[in-house]
PDB file of C-alpha atoms and ligand atoms in Angstrom:
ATOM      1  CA  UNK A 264      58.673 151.675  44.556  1.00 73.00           C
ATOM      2  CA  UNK A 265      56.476 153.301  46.905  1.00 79.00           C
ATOM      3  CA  UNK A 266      58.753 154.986  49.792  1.00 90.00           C
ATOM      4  CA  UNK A 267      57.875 156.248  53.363  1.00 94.00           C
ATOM      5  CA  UNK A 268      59.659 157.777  56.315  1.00 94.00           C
ATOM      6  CA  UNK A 269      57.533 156.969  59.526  1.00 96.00           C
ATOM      7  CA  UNK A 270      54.614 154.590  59.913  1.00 98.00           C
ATOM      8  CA  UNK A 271      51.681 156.612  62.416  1.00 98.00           C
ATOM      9  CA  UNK A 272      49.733 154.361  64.770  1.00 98.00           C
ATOM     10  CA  UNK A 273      46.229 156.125  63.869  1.00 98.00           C
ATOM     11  CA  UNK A 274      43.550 153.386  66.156  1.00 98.00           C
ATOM     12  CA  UNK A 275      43.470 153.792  70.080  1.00 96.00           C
ATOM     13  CA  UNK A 276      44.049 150.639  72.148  1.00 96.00           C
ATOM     14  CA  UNK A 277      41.452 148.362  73.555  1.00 95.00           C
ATOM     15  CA  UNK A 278      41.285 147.667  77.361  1.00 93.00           C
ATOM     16  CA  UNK A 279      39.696 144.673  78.016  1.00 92.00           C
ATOM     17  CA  UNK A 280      37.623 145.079  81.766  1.00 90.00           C
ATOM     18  CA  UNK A 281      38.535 149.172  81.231  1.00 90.00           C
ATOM     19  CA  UNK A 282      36.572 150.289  78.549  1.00 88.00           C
ATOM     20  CA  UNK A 283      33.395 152.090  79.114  1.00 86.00           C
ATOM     21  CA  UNK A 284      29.594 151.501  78.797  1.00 83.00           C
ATOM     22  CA  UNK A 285      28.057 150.446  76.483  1.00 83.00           C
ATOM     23  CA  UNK A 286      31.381 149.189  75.205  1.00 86.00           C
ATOM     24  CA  UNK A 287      32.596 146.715  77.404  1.00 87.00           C
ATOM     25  CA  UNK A 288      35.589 144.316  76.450  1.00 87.00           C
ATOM     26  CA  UNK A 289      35.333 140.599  78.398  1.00 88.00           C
ATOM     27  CA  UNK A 290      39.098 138.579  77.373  1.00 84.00           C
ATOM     28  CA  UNK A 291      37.940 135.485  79.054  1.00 80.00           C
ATOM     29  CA  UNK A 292      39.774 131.930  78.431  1.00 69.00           C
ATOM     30  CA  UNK A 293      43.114 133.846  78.172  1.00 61.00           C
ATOM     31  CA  UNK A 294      44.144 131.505  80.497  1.00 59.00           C
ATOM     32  CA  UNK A 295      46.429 128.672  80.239  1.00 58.00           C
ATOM     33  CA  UNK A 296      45.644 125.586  79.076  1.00 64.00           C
ATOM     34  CA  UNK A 297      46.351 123.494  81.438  1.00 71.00           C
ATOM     35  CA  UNK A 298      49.056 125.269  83.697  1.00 69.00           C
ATOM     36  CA  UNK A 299      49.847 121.701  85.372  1.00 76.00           C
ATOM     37  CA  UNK A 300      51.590 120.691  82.519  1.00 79.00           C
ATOM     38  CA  UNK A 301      55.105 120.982  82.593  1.00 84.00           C
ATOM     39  CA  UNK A 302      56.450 124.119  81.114  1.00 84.00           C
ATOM     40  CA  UNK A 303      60.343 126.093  80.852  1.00 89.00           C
ATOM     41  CA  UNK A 304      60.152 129.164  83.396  1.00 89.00           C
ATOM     42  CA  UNK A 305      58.446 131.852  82.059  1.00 85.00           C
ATOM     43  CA  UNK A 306      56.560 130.157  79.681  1.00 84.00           C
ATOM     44  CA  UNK A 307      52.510 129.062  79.263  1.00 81.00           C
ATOM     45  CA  UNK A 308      50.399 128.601  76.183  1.00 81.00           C
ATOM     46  CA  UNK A 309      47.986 131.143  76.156  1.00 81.00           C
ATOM     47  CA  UNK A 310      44.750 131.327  73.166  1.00 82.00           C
ATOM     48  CA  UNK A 311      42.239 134.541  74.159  1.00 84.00           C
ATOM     49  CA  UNK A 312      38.649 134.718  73.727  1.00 88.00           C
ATOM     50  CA  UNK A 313      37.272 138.295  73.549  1.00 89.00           C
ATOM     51  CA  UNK A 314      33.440 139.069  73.698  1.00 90.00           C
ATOM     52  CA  UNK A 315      32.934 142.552  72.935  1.00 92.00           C
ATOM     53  CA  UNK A 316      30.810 144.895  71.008  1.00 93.00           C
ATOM     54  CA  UNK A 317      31.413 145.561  67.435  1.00 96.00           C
ATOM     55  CA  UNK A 318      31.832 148.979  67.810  1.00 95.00           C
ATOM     56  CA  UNK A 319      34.133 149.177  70.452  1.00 95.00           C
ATOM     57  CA  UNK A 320      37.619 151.674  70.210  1.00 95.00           C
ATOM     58  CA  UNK A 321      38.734 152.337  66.961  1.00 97.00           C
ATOM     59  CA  UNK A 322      36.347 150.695  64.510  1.00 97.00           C
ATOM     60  CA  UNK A 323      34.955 150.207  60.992  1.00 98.00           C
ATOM     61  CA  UNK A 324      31.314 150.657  60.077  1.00 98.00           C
ATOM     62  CA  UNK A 325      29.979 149.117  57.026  1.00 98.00           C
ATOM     63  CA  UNK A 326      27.031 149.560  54.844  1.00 98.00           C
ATOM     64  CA  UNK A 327      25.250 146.524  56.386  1.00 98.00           C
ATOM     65  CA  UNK A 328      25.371 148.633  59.800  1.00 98.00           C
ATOM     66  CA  UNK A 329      22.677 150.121  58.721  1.00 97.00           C
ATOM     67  CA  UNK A 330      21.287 149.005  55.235  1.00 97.00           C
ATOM     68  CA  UNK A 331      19.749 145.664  55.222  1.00 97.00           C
ATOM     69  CA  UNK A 332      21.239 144.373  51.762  1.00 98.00           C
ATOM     70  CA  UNK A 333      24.660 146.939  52.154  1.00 98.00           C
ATOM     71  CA  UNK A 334      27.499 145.088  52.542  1.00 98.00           C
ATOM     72  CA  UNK A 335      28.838 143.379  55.270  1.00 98.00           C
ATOM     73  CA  UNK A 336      32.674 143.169  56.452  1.00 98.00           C
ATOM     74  CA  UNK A 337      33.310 140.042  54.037  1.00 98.00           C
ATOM     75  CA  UNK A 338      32.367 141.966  51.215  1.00 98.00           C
ATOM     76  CA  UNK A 339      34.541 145.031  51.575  1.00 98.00           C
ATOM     77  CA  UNK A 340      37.459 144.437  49.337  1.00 98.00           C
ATOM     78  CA  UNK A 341      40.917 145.589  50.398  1.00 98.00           C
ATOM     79  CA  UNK A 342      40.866 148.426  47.815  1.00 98.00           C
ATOM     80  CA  UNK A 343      37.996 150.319  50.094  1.00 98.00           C
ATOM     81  CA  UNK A 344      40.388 150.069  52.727  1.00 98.00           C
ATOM     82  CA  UNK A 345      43.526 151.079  51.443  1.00 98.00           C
ATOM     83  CA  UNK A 346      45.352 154.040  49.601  1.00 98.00           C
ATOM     84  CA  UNK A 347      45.891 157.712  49.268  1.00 98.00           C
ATOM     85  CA  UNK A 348      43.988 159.978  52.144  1.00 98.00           C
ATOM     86  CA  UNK A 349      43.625 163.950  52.473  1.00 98.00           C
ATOM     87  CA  UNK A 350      43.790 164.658  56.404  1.00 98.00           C
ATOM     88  CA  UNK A 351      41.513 167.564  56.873  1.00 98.00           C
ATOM     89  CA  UNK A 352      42.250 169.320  59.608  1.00 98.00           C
ATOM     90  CA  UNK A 353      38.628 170.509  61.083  1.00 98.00           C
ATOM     91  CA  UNK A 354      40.484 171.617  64.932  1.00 98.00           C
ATOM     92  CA  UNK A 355      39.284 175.544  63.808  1.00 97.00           C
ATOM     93  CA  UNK A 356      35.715 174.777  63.364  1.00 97.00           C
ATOM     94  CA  UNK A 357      35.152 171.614  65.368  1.00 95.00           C
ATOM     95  CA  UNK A 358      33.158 172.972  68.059  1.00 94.00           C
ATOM     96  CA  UNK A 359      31.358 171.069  70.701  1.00 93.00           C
ATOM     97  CA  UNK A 360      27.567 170.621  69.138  1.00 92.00           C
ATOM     98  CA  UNK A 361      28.202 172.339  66.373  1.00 95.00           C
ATOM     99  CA  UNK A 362      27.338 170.826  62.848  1.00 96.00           C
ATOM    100  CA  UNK A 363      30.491 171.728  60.155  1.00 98.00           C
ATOM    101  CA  UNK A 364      29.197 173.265  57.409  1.00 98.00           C
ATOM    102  CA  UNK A 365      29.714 172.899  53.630  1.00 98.00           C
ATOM    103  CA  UNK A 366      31.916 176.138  53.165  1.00 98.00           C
ATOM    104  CA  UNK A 367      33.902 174.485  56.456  1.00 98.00           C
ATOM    105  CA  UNK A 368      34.969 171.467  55.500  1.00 98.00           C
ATOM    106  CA  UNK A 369      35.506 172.883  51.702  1.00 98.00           C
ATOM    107  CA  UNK A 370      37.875 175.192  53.472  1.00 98.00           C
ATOM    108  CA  UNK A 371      39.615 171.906  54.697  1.00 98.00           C
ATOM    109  CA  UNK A 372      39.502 170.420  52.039  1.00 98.00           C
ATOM    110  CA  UNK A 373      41.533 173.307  49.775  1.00 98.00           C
ATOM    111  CA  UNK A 374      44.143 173.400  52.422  1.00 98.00           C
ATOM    112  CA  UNK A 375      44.568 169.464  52.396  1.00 98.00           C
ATOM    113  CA  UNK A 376      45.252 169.952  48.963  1.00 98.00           C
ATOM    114  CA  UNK A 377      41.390 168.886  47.556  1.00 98.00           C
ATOM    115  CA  UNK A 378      39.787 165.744  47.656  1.00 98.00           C
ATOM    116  CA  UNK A 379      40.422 163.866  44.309  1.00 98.00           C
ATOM    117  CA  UNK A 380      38.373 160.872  43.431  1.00 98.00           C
ATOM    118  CA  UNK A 381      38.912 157.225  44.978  1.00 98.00           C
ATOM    119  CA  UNK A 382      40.574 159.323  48.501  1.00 98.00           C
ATOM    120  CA  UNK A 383      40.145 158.201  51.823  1.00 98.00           C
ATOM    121  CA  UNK A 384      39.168 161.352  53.611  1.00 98.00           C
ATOM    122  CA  UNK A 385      40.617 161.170  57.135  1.00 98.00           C
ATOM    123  CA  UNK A 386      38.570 163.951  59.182  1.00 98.00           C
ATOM    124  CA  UNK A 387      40.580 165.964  62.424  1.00 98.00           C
ATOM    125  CA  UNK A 388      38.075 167.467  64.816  1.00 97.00           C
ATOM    126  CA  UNK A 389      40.470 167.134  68.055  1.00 96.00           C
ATOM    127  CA  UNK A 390      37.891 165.609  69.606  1.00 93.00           C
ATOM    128  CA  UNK A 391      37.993 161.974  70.910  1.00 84.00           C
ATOM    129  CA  UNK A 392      36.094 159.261  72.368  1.00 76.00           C
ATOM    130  CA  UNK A 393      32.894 161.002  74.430  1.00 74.00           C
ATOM    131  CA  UNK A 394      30.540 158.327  76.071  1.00 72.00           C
ATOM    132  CA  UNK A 395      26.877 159.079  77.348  1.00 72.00           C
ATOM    133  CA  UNK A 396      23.664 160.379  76.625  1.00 69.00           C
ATOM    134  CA  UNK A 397      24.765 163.905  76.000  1.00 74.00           C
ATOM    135  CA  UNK A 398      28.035 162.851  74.085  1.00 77.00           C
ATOM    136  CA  UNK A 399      26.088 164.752  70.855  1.00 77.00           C
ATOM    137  CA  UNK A 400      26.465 168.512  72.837  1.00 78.00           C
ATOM    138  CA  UNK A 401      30.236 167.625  74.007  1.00 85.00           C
ATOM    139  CA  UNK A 402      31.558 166.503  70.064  1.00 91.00           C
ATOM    140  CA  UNK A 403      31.108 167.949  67.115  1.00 95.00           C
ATOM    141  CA  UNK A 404      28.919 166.489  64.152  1.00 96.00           C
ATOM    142  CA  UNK A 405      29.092 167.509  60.059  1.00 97.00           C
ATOM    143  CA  UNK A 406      26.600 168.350  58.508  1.00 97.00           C
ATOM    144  CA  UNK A 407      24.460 166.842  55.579  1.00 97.00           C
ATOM    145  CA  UNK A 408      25.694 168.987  53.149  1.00 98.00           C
ATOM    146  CA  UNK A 409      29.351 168.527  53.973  1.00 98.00           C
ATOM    147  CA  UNK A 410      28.800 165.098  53.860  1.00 98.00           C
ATOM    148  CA  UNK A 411      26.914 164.806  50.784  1.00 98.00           C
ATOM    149  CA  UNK A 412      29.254 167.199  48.551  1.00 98.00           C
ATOM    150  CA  UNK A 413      32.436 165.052  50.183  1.00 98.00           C
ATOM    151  CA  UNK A 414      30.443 161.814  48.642  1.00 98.00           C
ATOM    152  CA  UNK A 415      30.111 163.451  45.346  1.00 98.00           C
ATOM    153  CA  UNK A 416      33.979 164.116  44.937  1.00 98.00           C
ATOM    154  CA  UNK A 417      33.878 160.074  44.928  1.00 98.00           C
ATOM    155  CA  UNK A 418      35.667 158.974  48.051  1.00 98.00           C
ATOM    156  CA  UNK A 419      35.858 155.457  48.801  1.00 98.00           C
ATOM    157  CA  UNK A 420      35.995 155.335  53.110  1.00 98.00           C
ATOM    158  CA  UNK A 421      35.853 158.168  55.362  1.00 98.00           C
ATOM    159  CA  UNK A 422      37.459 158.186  59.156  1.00 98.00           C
ATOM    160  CA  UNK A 423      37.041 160.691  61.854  1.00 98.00           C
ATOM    161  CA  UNK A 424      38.533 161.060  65.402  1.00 97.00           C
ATOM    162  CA  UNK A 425      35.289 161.422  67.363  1.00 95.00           C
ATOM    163  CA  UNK A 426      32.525 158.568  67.729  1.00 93.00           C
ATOM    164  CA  UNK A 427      29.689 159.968  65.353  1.00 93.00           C
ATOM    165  CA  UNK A 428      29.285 162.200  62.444  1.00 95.00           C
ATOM    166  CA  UNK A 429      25.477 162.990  63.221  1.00 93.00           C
ATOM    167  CA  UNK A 430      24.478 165.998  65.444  1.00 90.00           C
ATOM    168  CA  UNK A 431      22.144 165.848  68.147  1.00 86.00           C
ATOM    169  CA  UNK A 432      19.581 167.001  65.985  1.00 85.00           C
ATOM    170  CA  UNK A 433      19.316 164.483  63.049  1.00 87.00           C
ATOM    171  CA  UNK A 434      17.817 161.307  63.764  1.00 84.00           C
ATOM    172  CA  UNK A 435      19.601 158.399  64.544  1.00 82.00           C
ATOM    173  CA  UNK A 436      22.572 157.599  62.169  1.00 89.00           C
ATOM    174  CA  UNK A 437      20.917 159.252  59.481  1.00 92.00           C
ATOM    175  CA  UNK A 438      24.066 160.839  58.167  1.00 96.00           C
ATOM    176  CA  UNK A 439      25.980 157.170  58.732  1.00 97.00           C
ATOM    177  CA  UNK A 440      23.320 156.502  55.564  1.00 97.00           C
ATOM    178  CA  UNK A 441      24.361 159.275  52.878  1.00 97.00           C
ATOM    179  CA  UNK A 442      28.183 156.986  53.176  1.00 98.00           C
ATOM    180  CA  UNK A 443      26.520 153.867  53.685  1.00 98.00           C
ATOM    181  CA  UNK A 444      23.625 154.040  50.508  1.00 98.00           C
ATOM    182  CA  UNK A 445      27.167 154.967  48.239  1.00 98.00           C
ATOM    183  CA  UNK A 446      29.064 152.114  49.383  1.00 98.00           C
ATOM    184  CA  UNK A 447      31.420 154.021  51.796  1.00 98.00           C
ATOM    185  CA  UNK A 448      32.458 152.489  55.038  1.00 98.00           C
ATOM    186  CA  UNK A 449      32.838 154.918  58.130  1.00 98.00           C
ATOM    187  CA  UNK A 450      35.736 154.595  60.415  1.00 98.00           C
ATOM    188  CA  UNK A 451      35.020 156.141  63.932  1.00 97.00           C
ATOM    189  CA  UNK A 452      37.509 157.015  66.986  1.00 96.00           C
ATOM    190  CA  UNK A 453      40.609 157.430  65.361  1.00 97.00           C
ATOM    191  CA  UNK A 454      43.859 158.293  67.725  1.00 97.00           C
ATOM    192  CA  UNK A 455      46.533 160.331  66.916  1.00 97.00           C
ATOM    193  CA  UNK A 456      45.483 162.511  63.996  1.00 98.00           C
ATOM    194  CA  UNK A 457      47.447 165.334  65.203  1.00 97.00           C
ATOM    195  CA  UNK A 458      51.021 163.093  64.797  1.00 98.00           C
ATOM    196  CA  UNK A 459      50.727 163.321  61.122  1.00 98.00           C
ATOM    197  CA  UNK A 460      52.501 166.153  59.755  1.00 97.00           C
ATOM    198  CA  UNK A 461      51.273 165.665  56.339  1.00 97.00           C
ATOM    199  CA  UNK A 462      47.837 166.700  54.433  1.00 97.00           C
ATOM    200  CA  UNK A 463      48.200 164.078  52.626  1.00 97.00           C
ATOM    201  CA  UNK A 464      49.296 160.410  53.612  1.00 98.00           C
ATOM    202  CA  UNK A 465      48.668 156.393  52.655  1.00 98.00           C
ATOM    203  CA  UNK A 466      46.862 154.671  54.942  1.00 98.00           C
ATOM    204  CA  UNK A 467      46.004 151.271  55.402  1.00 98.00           C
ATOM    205  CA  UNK A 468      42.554 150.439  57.214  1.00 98.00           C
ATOM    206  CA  UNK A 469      42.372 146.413  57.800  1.00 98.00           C
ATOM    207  CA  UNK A 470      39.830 144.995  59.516  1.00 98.00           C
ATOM    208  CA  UNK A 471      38.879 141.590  59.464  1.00 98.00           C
ATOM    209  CA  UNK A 472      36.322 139.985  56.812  1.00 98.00           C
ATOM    210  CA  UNK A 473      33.747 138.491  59.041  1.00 98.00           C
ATOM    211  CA  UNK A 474      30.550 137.058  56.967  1.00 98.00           C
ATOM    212  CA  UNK A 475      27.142 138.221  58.631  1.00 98.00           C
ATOM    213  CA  UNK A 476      29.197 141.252  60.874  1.00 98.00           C
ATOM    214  CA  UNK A 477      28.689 144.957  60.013  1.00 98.00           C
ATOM    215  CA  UNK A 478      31.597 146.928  62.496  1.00 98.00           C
ATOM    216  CA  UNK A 479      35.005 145.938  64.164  1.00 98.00           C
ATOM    217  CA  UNK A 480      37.719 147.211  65.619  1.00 97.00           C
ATOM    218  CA  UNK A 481      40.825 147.872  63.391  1.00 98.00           C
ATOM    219  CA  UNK A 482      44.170 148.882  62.952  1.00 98.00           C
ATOM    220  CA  UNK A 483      44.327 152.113  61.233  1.00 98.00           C
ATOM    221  CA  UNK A 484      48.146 152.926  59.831  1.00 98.00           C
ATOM    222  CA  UNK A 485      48.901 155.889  57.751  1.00 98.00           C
ATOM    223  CA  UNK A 486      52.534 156.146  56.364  1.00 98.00           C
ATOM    224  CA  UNK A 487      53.915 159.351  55.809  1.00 96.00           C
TER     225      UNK A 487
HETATM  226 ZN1   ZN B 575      28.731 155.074  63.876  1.00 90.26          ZN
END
């Protein structure tokens, strides 16, 4: 029987009316149905309707994203989105702008204990959320190399703490293809990395299977 010790919150929470441009969250129809109707103190009947962005907080990208016949969130089975992940820790080399190179993330990689075939690979810049036209300078990116070679070693879903994995240079979610064209989702703005205390960890990546819709925001668990 599989056994853990802590369960690590790994998504950010969504503030609906809070979050930022372009990623605005609307909850409308929160409200009470009917708040005439006789109720005990305290109580109402409350069913939310929330119109945001697929891509806003913590979220999951799929191949459809960007690949007309990739798959869309109803056709990711739950083994893409759950088991065994090496946490690379990238902090070192994870500066603003810069692209992390093959010999970087290898480096990362080794001390994480290697990437073995069918891992999620959950990637630690210490870099969050940046919004804005110049959010490429002020994160880091990976380059196409990194990428590439981590693709090889046969991962199945890739998450990383920052909102991107291109670098200002490379034209528009280019990179977001080399996971996409190998049937690997990308998870973007994960929270909390730096709780886990492990290189290596089970997570659990759920999001919901909507037909026709290629991101969402998730829960992202790892246990340790
Ligand atoms: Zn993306």
């Amino acid at each position: 029987m599989f056994s853990y010790r802590r369960v690590v919150e790994l998504s950010h929470v969504i503030h609906p009316g809070k979050e930022r441009r372009p990623f605005e969250v609307e909850l409308v129809g929160a409200d009470r149905i009917d708040p005439n109707l006789p109720r005990a103190e305290g109580q109402w009947y409350v069913m939310g309707n929330l119109k945001h962005t697929a891509h806003v907080g913590t979220h999951i990208e799929t191949p459809f994203h960007c690949l007309r016949e990739g798959d869309d969130l109803s056709k990711i089975g739950a083994d893409r989105l759950v088991g065994e992940a090496a946490v690379l820790d990238l902090r070192d080399v994870a500066a603003p702008g810069h692209a992390i190179a093959l010999e970087e993330f290898q480096a990362a990689a080794e001390k994480a204990g290697g990437i073995r075939a069918g891992d999620i690979v959950l990637c630690h810049t210490g870099h969050s959320r940046h919004y804005g036209a110049d959010a490429y300078a002020r994160r880091p990116g990976f380059s196409g190399e990194a990428l590439t070679w981590m693709v090889e070693q046969g991962v199945k879903l890739m998450g990383v703490d920052t909102g991107g994995i291109e670098t200002r240079e490379v034209p528009e979610n280019a990179y977001h293809t080399i996971l996409f064209s190998h049937g690997i989702c990308l998870i973007e703005n994960l929270a909390n990395l730096a709780a886990l205390t492990q290189p290596r960890v089970m997570v659990f990546a759920l999001p919901l299977a909507v037909e026709g819709l290629e991101a969402i925001p998730l829960r992202v668990v790892a246990l340790e």
